[in-house]
Amino acid sequence: MPAISASAPGKAILFGEHAVVYGRPAIAVPVNQVLATAIVTPNIRGQSGSIFIDAPDIELQTSVQDLPPENPLAKAVELTLATLGAQVVPAMNVRLTSSIPVASGLGSGAAASVALIRAVSSFLGKPLTNEQVSALTFEVEKIYHGTPSGIDNTVITYAQPVFFVRGQPVTILKVGMPFILVIADSGVRSSTAHVVGAVRAAWQKDGSYYENLFDKVGEVALNARGAIEAGNIQAIGPLLNTNQALLEQIGVSSPELERLIQVARGAGALGAKLSGAGQGGNIIAIAAPDSVDAIKTALQSAGAKKVLVSEVAPPGGI
Ligand code: PMV
């Protein structure tokens, strides 16, 4: 049995986080500059059924059987074996590495699950389909998120820009004209489950206020879909800014994020917003090619922990 390797990218939500949990549309793109990779090798001398995981980024070195069932990696492996109906499993070693920062809105958890599920199923000779990989990752995401919308597992599995509505089949977004995102990490870690839970508690207290905001976010996402498909890059920036203003009203922004957003706009970004659950994590800015360097330098000088530049483009270019 040869070694099998599978990778999955990070992701950024361009439009519609939080509102997407409440049924409004959202747009997300893969971020290929960061990756989670799982490599599965046979453990010739190991006992049948034993699966050893080495995940140096989270300082984990253990047998899957020794992990609690609610551990996301254990869950991903267990769901994969159950889906395959695998009774007798050859002993294997799994090495999981990732360059995606954790708890920062770039989808580190979902990417680890996608890479792991793909590598283990391929190693066993039965690679799962994208639909299956996404569905299993969604189950694992429940451990991180509580009530995930499904956008993270979808965009990371398909590794293409997606227009996403909870519970509906994925729509791969046609990108009319490539555009550049500058993604900057505030360095503040934030728990998605915590922020999503806080929004839910606020929504339960004042449903009509939040439903109205979610409607407005949904409208922005719909308009953004039109702009992206039409290649109208100038229109995308102001829509990012409008989405950010709505996220501030929803209560998921933070002074650190807003400072970086202002810095990006001041350095020439066409628009900028937080991305992901918020209250920490990353901001994204859309940049004309000739202002990318200035925006990157300004964000670094303002204390961003890491700045990535990522192109949003149709697969294989246009
Ligand atoms: O995993 P994060 O931090 O990118 O957040 C996911 C986006 C939310 O809309 C806040 C939650 C969800 O499940 O869609």
GROMACS .gro file of C-alpha atoms and ligand atoms in nm:
model
  332
    1MET     CA    1   0.000   0.000   0.000
    2PRO     CA    2   0.165   0.325  -0.106
    3ALA     CA    3   0.168   0.642   0.105
    4ILE     CA    4  -0.124   0.871   0.029
    5SER     CA    5  -0.125   1.246   0.066
    6ALA     CA    6  -0.420   1.487   0.051
    7SER     CA    7  -0.431   1.862   0.100
    8ALA     CA    8  -0.704   2.118   0.155
    9PRO     CA    9  -0.679   2.498   0.134
   10GLY     CA   10  -0.777   2.764   0.382
   11LYS     CA   11  -1.077   2.982   0.305
   12ALA     CA   12  -1.203   3.336   0.342
   13ILE     CA   13  -1.565   3.441   0.366
   14LEU     CA   14  -1.610   3.740   0.135
   15PHE     CA   15  -1.972   3.814   0.220
   16GLY     CA   16  -2.244   3.694   0.453
   17GLU     CA   17  -2.088   3.538   0.763
   18HIS     CA   18  -2.331   3.499   1.054
   19ALA     CA   19  -2.635   3.586   0.836
   20VAL     CA   20  -2.559   3.258   0.652
   21VAL     CA   21  -2.637   3.067   0.973
   22TYR     CA   22  -2.989   3.218   0.948
   23GLY     CA   23  -3.049   3.114   0.588
   24ARG     CA   24  -2.913   3.415   0.399
   25PRO     CA   25  -2.670   3.367   0.110
   26ALA     CA   26  -2.294   3.401   0.152
   27ILE     CA   27  -1.983   3.395  -0.067
   28ALA     CA   28  -1.655   3.226   0.023
   29VAL     CA   29  -1.332   3.158  -0.163
   30PRO     CA   30  -1.043   2.916  -0.113
   31VAL     CA   31  -0.713   3.061   0.009
   32ASN     CA   32  -0.453   2.842  -0.156
   33GLN     CA   33  -0.153   3.010   0.009
   34VAL     CA   34  -0.222   2.813   0.327
   35LEU     CA   35  -0.288   2.439   0.341
   36ALA     CA   36  -0.364   2.145   0.565
   37THR     CA   37  -0.200   1.821   0.451
   38ALA     CA   38  -0.254   1.463   0.569
   39ILE     CA   39  -0.012   1.187   0.472
   40VAL     CA   40  -0.109   0.828   0.546
   41THR     CA   41   0.155   0.555   0.542
   42PRO     CA   42   0.117   0.186   0.616
   43ASN     CA   43   0.242   0.072   0.955
   44ILE     CA   44   0.374  -0.268   0.854
   45ARG     CA   45   0.436  -0.390   1.208
   46GLY     CA   46   0.129  -0.229   1.362
   47GLN     CA   47  -0.170  -0.419   1.486
   48SER     CA   48  -0.461  -0.430   1.243
   49GLY     CA   49  -0.698  -0.142   1.312
   50SER     CA   50  -0.443   0.079   1.485
   51ILE     CA   51  -0.426   0.435   1.355
   52PHE     CA   52  -0.153   0.663   1.489
   53ILE     CA   53  -0.183   1.039   1.439
   54ASP     CA   54   0.111   1.278   1.448
   55ALA     CA   55  -0.005   1.641   1.431
   56PRO     CA   56   0.298   1.850   1.530
   57ASP     CA   57   0.120   2.187   1.493
   58ILE     CA   58  -0.113   2.101   1.779
   59GLU     CA   59   0.149   1.889   1.961
   60LEU     CA   60  -0.058   1.575   1.924
   61GLN     CA   61   0.104   1.234   1.892
   62THR     CA   62  -0.130   0.957   1.981
   63SER     CA   63  -0.329   0.660   1.871
   64VAL     CA   64  -0.676   0.761   1.743
   65GLN     CA   65  -0.822   0.494   1.967
   66ASP     CA   66  -0.688   0.687   2.271
   67LEU     CA   67  -0.858   1.013   2.175
   68PRO     CA   68  -1.199   1.102   2.321
   69PRO     CA   69  -1.477   1.041   2.064
   70GLU     CA   70  -1.557   1.416   2.051
   71ASN     CA   71  -1.201   1.497   1.940
   72PRO     CA   72  -1.244   1.640   1.587
   73LEU     CA   73  -0.963   1.429   1.436
   74ALA     CA   74  -1.095   1.111   1.598
   75LYS     CA   75  -1.444   1.201   1.476
   76ALA     CA   76  -1.321   1.258   1.119
   77VAL     CA   77  -1.150   0.917   1.114
   78GLU     CA   78  -1.444   0.739   1.277
   79LEU     CA   79  -1.696   0.891   1.031
   80THR     CA   80  -1.473   0.801   0.737
   81LEU     CA   81  -1.442   0.436   0.843
   82ALA     CA   82  -1.816   0.416   0.913
   83THR     CA   83  -1.904   0.564   0.572
   84LEU     CA   84  -1.673   0.317   0.399
   85GLY     CA   85  -1.816   0.033   0.607
   86ALA     CA   86  -1.454  -0.062   0.679
   87GLN     CA   87  -1.447  -0.360   0.914
   88VAL     CA   88  -1.081  -0.459   0.899
   89VAL     CA   89  -0.845  -0.167   0.863
   90PRO     CA   90  -0.472  -0.207   0.806
   91ALA     CA   91  -0.251  -0.032   1.062
   92MET     CA   92  -0.158   0.315   0.947
   93ASN     CA   93   0.030   0.627   1.050
   94VAL     CA   94  -0.121   0.966   0.974
   95ARG     CA   95   0.084   1.283   0.971
   96LEU     CA   96  -0.125   1.599   0.973
   97THR     CA   97   0.038   1.936   0.917
   98SER     CA   98  -0.110   2.277   0.852
   99SER     CA   99   0.001   2.628   0.772
  100ILE     CA  100  -0.349   2.765   0.839
  101PRO     CA  101  -0.357   2.968   1.161
  102VAL     CA  102  -0.609   2.825   1.408
  103ALA     CA  103  -0.914   3.012   1.540
  104SER     CA  104  -0.865   3.296   1.295
  105GLY     CA  105  -1.147   3.257   1.043
  106LEU     CA  106  -0.942   3.083   0.773
  107GLY     CA  107  -1.101   2.742   0.814
  108SER     CA  108  -0.818   2.553   0.981
  109GLY     CA  109  -1.048   2.295   1.141
  110ALA     CA  110  -1.246   2.220   0.826
  111ALA     CA  111  -0.929   2.197   0.615
  112ALA     CA  112  -0.773   1.948   0.858
  113SER     CA  113  -1.089   1.735   0.841
  114VAL     CA  114  -1.108   1.746   0.460
  115ALA     CA  115  -0.741   1.649   0.422
  116LEU     CA  116  -0.773   1.370   0.679
  117ILE     CA  117  -1.095   1.224   0.539
  118ARG     CA  118  -0.958   1.230   0.183
  119ALA     CA  119  -0.623   1.076   0.276
  120VAL     CA  120  -0.768   0.798   0.492
  121SER     CA  121  -1.040   0.703   0.241
  122SER     CA  122  -0.792   0.705  -0.049
  123PHE     CA  123  -0.544   0.501   0.152
  124LEU     CA  124  -0.815   0.240   0.200
  125GLY     CA  125  -0.871   0.236  -0.175
  126LYS     CA  126  -1.214   0.401  -0.163
  127PRO     CA  127  -1.175   0.775  -0.210
  128LEU     CA  128  -1.491   0.953  -0.102
  129THR     CA  129  -1.667   1.197  -0.335
  130ASN     CA  130  -1.663   1.572  -0.271
  131GLU     CA  131  -2.023   1.548  -0.158
  132GLN     CA  132  -1.933   1.283   0.099
  133VAL     CA  133  -1.616   1.462   0.216
  134SER     CA  134  -1.811   1.785   0.262
  135ALA     CA  135  -2.094   1.609   0.449
  136LEU     CA  136  -1.855   1.433   0.689
  137THR     CA  137  -1.660   1.753   0.747
  138PHE     CA  138  -1.987   1.926   0.828
  139GLU     CA  139  -2.047   1.667   1.102
  140VAL     CA  140  -1.700   1.733   1.245
  141GLU     CA  141  -1.755   2.110   1.221
  142LYS     CA  142  -2.041   2.074   1.467
  143ILE     CA  143  -1.779   2.005   1.734
  144TYR     CA  144  -1.605   2.335   1.664
  145HIS     CA  145  -1.907   2.548   1.578
  146GLY     CA  146  -2.211   2.404   1.748
  147THR     CA  147  -2.445   2.512   1.465
  148PRO     CA  148  -2.234   2.549   1.151
  149SER     CA  149  -2.400   2.679   0.836
  150GLY     CA  150  -2.194   2.443   0.619
  151ILE     CA  151  -2.008   2.713   0.426
  152ASP     CA  152  -1.660   2.622   0.555
  153ASN     CA  153  -1.676   2.251   0.468
  154THR     CA  154  -1.826   2.338   0.129
  155VAL     CA  155  -1.572   2.595   0.008
  156ILE     CA  156  -1.278   2.396   0.142
  157THR     CA  157  -1.392   2.066  -0.009
  158TYR     CA  158  -1.465   2.213  -0.353
  159ALA     CA  159  -1.166   2.451  -0.336
  160GLN     CA  160  -1.346   2.697  -0.562
  161PRO     CA  161  -1.536   3.022  -0.504
  162VAL     CA  162  -1.886   2.935  -0.383
  163PHE     CA  163  -2.221   3.104  -0.348
  164PHE     CA  164  -2.373   2.926  -0.054
  165VAL     CA  165  -2.717   2.903   0.101
  166ARG     CA  166  -2.760   2.675   0.400
  167GLY     CA  167  -2.924   2.345   0.311
  168GLN     CA  168  -2.906   2.404  -0.066
  169PRO     CA  169  -2.673   2.238  -0.316
  170VAL     CA  170  -2.351   2.429  -0.365
  171THR     CA  171  -2.323   2.682  -0.650
  172ILE     CA  172  -1.971   2.727  -0.785
  173LEU     CA  173  -1.934   3.099  -0.847
  174LYS     CA  174  -1.823   3.215  -1.189
  175VAL     CA  175  -1.554   3.478  -1.147
  176GLY     CA  176  -1.583   3.724  -1.438
  177MET     CA  177  -1.248   3.886  -1.373
  178PRO     CA  178  -0.975   3.776  -1.129
  179PHE     CA  179  -0.921   4.003  -0.830
  180ILE     CA  180  -0.674   4.025  -0.544
  181LEU     CA  181  -0.741   3.989  -0.175
  182VAL     CA  182  -0.504   4.102   0.095
  183ILE     CA  183  -0.571   3.901   0.411
  184ALA     CA  184  -0.431   4.022   0.742
  185ASP     CA  185  -0.430   3.840   1.074
  186SER     CA  186  -0.506   4.055   1.380
  187GLY     CA  187  -0.330   3.792   1.592
  188VAL     CA  188  -0.634   3.781   1.821
  189ARG     CA  189  -0.769   3.427   1.842
  190SER     CA  190  -1.144   3.391   1.848
  191SER     CA  191  -1.370   3.093   1.907
  192THR     CA  192  -1.630   3.059   1.632
  193ALA     CA  193  -1.862   2.867   1.865
  194HIS     CA  194  -1.841   3.148   2.121
  195VAL     CA  195  -1.912   3.430   1.873
  196VAL     CA  196  -2.189   3.237   1.694
  197GLY     CA  197  -2.341   3.161   2.037
  198ALA     CA  198  -2.331   3.529   2.137
  199VAL     CA  199  -2.507   3.630   1.813
  200ARG     CA  200  -2.771   3.362   1.874
  201ALA     CA  201  -2.834   3.487   2.228
  202ALA     CA  202  -2.872   3.847   2.100
  203TRP     CA  203  -3.103   3.729   1.816
  204GLN     CA  204  -3.319   3.543   2.069
  205LYS     CA  205  -3.361   3.866   2.267
  206ASP     CA  206  -3.432   4.093   1.972
  207GLY     CA  207  -3.524   3.884   1.671
  208SER     CA  208  -3.657   4.159   1.446
  209TYR     CA  209  -3.346   4.379   1.484
  210TYR     CA  210  -3.117   4.091   1.384
  211GLU     CA  211  -3.342   3.951   1.112
  212ASN     CA  212  -3.344   4.295   0.952
  213LEU     CA  213  -2.962   4.309   0.964
  214PHE     CA  214  -2.936   3.956   0.824
  215ASP     CA  215  -3.170   4.054   0.538
  216LYS     CA  216  -2.942   4.347   0.455
  217VAL     CA  217  -2.635   4.122   0.463
  218GLY     CA  218  -2.814   3.879   0.232
  219GLU     CA  219  -2.887   4.160  -0.013
  220VAL     CA  220  -2.521   4.262  -0.010
  221ALA     CA  221  -2.418   3.901  -0.083
  222LEU     CA  222  -2.663   3.884  -0.375
  223ASN     CA  223  -2.532   4.209  -0.520
  224ALA     CA  224  -2.177   4.089  -0.469
  225ARG     CA  225  -2.252   3.772  -0.662
  226GLY     CA  226  -2.364   3.984  -0.955
  227ALA     CA  227  -2.054   4.204  -0.935
  228ILE     CA  228  -1.815   3.907  -0.913
  229GLU     CA  229  -1.979   3.724  -1.202
  230ALA     CA  230  -1.981   4.040  -1.413
  231GLY     CA  231  -1.615   4.110  -1.332
  232ASN     CA  232  -1.718   4.447  -1.187
  233ILE     CA  233  -1.433   4.470  -0.937
  234GLN     CA  234  -1.492   4.837  -0.858
  235ALA     CA  235  -1.834   4.744  -0.719
  236ILE     CA  236  -1.700   4.473  -0.486
  237GLY     CA  237  -1.508   4.711  -0.257
  238PRO     CA  238  -1.804   4.924  -0.145
  239LEU     CA  239  -2.005   4.605  -0.087
  240LEU     CA  240  -1.731   4.478   0.146
  241ASN     CA  241  -1.752   4.808   0.335
  242THR     CA  242  -2.131   4.783   0.363
  243ASN     CA  243  -2.102   4.425   0.489
  244GLN     CA  244  -1.848   4.540   0.750
  245ALA     CA  245  -2.083   4.813   0.873
  246LEU     CA  246  -2.356   4.550   0.915
  247LEU     CA  247  -2.117   4.315   1.098
  248GLU     CA  248  -2.039   4.600   1.337
  249GLN     CA  249  -2.412   4.637   1.404
  250ILE     CA  250  -2.442   4.262   1.454
  251GLY     CA  251  -2.174   4.306   1.721
  252VAL     CA  252  -1.896   4.078   1.595
  253SER     CA  253  -1.632   4.335   1.505
  254SER     CA  254  -1.360   4.461   1.740
  255PRO     CA  255  -1.132   4.765   1.776
  256GLU     CA  256  -0.829   4.564   1.650
  257LEU     CA  257  -1.016   4.450   1.338
  258GLU     CA  258  -1.151   4.798   1.269
  259ARG     CA  259  -0.805   4.950   1.301
  260LEU     CA  260  -0.664   4.707   1.040
  261ILE     CA  261  -0.966   4.768   0.814
  262GLN     CA  262  -0.905   5.146   0.832
  263VAL     CA  263  -0.534   5.096   0.761
  264ALA     CA  264  -0.613   4.886   0.454
  265ARG     CA  265  -0.864   5.140   0.323
  266GLY     CA  266  -0.623   5.426   0.395
  267ALA     CA  267  -0.351   5.248   0.197
  268GLY     CA  268  -0.573   5.224  -0.111
  269ALA     CA  269  -0.790   4.915  -0.065
  270LEU     CA  270  -1.113   4.929  -0.267
  271GLY     CA  271  -1.294   4.795   0.040
  272ALA     CA  272  -1.228   4.587   0.352
  273LYS     CA  273  -1.407   4.389   0.620
  274LEU     CA  274  -1.355   4.126   0.885
  275SER     CA  275  -1.381   3.768   0.761
  276GLY     CA  276  -1.520   3.470   0.951
  277ALA     CA  277  -1.673   3.473   1.295
  278GLY     CA  278  -1.507   3.801   1.397
  279GLN     CA  279  -1.407   3.944   1.737
  280GLY     CA  280  -1.057   3.848   1.624
  281GLY     CA  281  -0.902   3.658   1.337
  282ASN     CA  282  -0.849   3.804   0.992
  283ILE     CA  283  -0.959   4.098   0.785
  284ILE     CA  284  -0.979   4.091   0.406
  285ALA     CA  285  -0.926   4.380   0.168
  286ILE     CA  286  -0.976   4.395  -0.207
  287ALA     CA  287  -0.686   4.559  -0.386
  288ALA     CA  288  -0.612   4.687  -0.734
  289PRO     CA  289  -0.286   4.523  -0.850
  290ASP     CA  290  -0.084   4.846  -0.819
  291SER     CA  291  -0.183   4.902  -0.455
  292VAL     CA  292  -0.121   4.551  -0.320
  293ASP     CA  293   0.231   4.622  -0.194
  294ALA     CA  294   0.132   4.947  -0.023
  295ILE     CA  295  -0.162   4.779   0.152
  296LYS     CA  296   0.052   4.485   0.260
  297THR     CA  297   0.327   4.708   0.399
  298ALA     CA  298   0.077   4.933   0.579
  299LEU     CA  299  -0.090   4.632   0.743
  300GLN     CA  300   0.244   4.486   0.849
  301SER     CA  301   0.350   4.823   0.997
  302ALA     CA  302   0.016   4.842   1.180
  303GLY     CA  303   0.101   4.516   1.358
  304ALA     CA  304  -0.081   4.252   1.151
  305LYS     CA  305   0.070   3.917   1.251
  306LYS     CA  306   0.063   3.772   0.903
  307VAL     CA  307  -0.040   3.917   0.568
  308LEU     CA  308  -0.134   3.693   0.273
  309VAL     CA  309  -0.202   3.798  -0.082
  310SER     CA  310  -0.444   3.570  -0.264
  311GLU     CA  311  -0.597   3.590  -0.610
  312VAL     CA  312  -0.960   3.499  -0.660
  313ALA     CA  313  -0.979   3.349  -1.005
  314PRO     CA  314  -1.180   3.090  -1.193
  315PRO     CA  315  -1.013   2.747  -1.202
  316GLY     CA  316  -0.746   2.745  -1.468
  317GLY     CA  317  -0.790   3.119  -1.536
  318ILE     CA  318  -1.031   3.273  -1.785
  319PMV     O1  319  -1.513   2.942   1.092
  319PMV     P1  320  -1.523   3.089   1.077
  319PMV     O2  321  -1.468   3.165   1.190
  319PMV     O3  322  -1.481   3.136   0.944
  319PMV     O4  323  -1.681   3.129   1.085
  319PMV     C1  324  -1.771   3.071   1.001
  319PMV     C2  325  -1.873   3.168   0.958
  319PMV     C3  326  -1.996   3.185   1.043
  319PMV     O5  327  -2.094   3.237   0.955
  319PMV     C4  328  -1.970   3.285   1.154
  319PMV     C5  329  -2.045   3.055   1.104
  319PMV     C6  330  -2.102   2.957   1.004
  319PMV     O6  331  -2.118   2.841   1.042
  319PMV     O7  332  -2.132   2.993   0.889
   0.00000   0.00000   0.00000
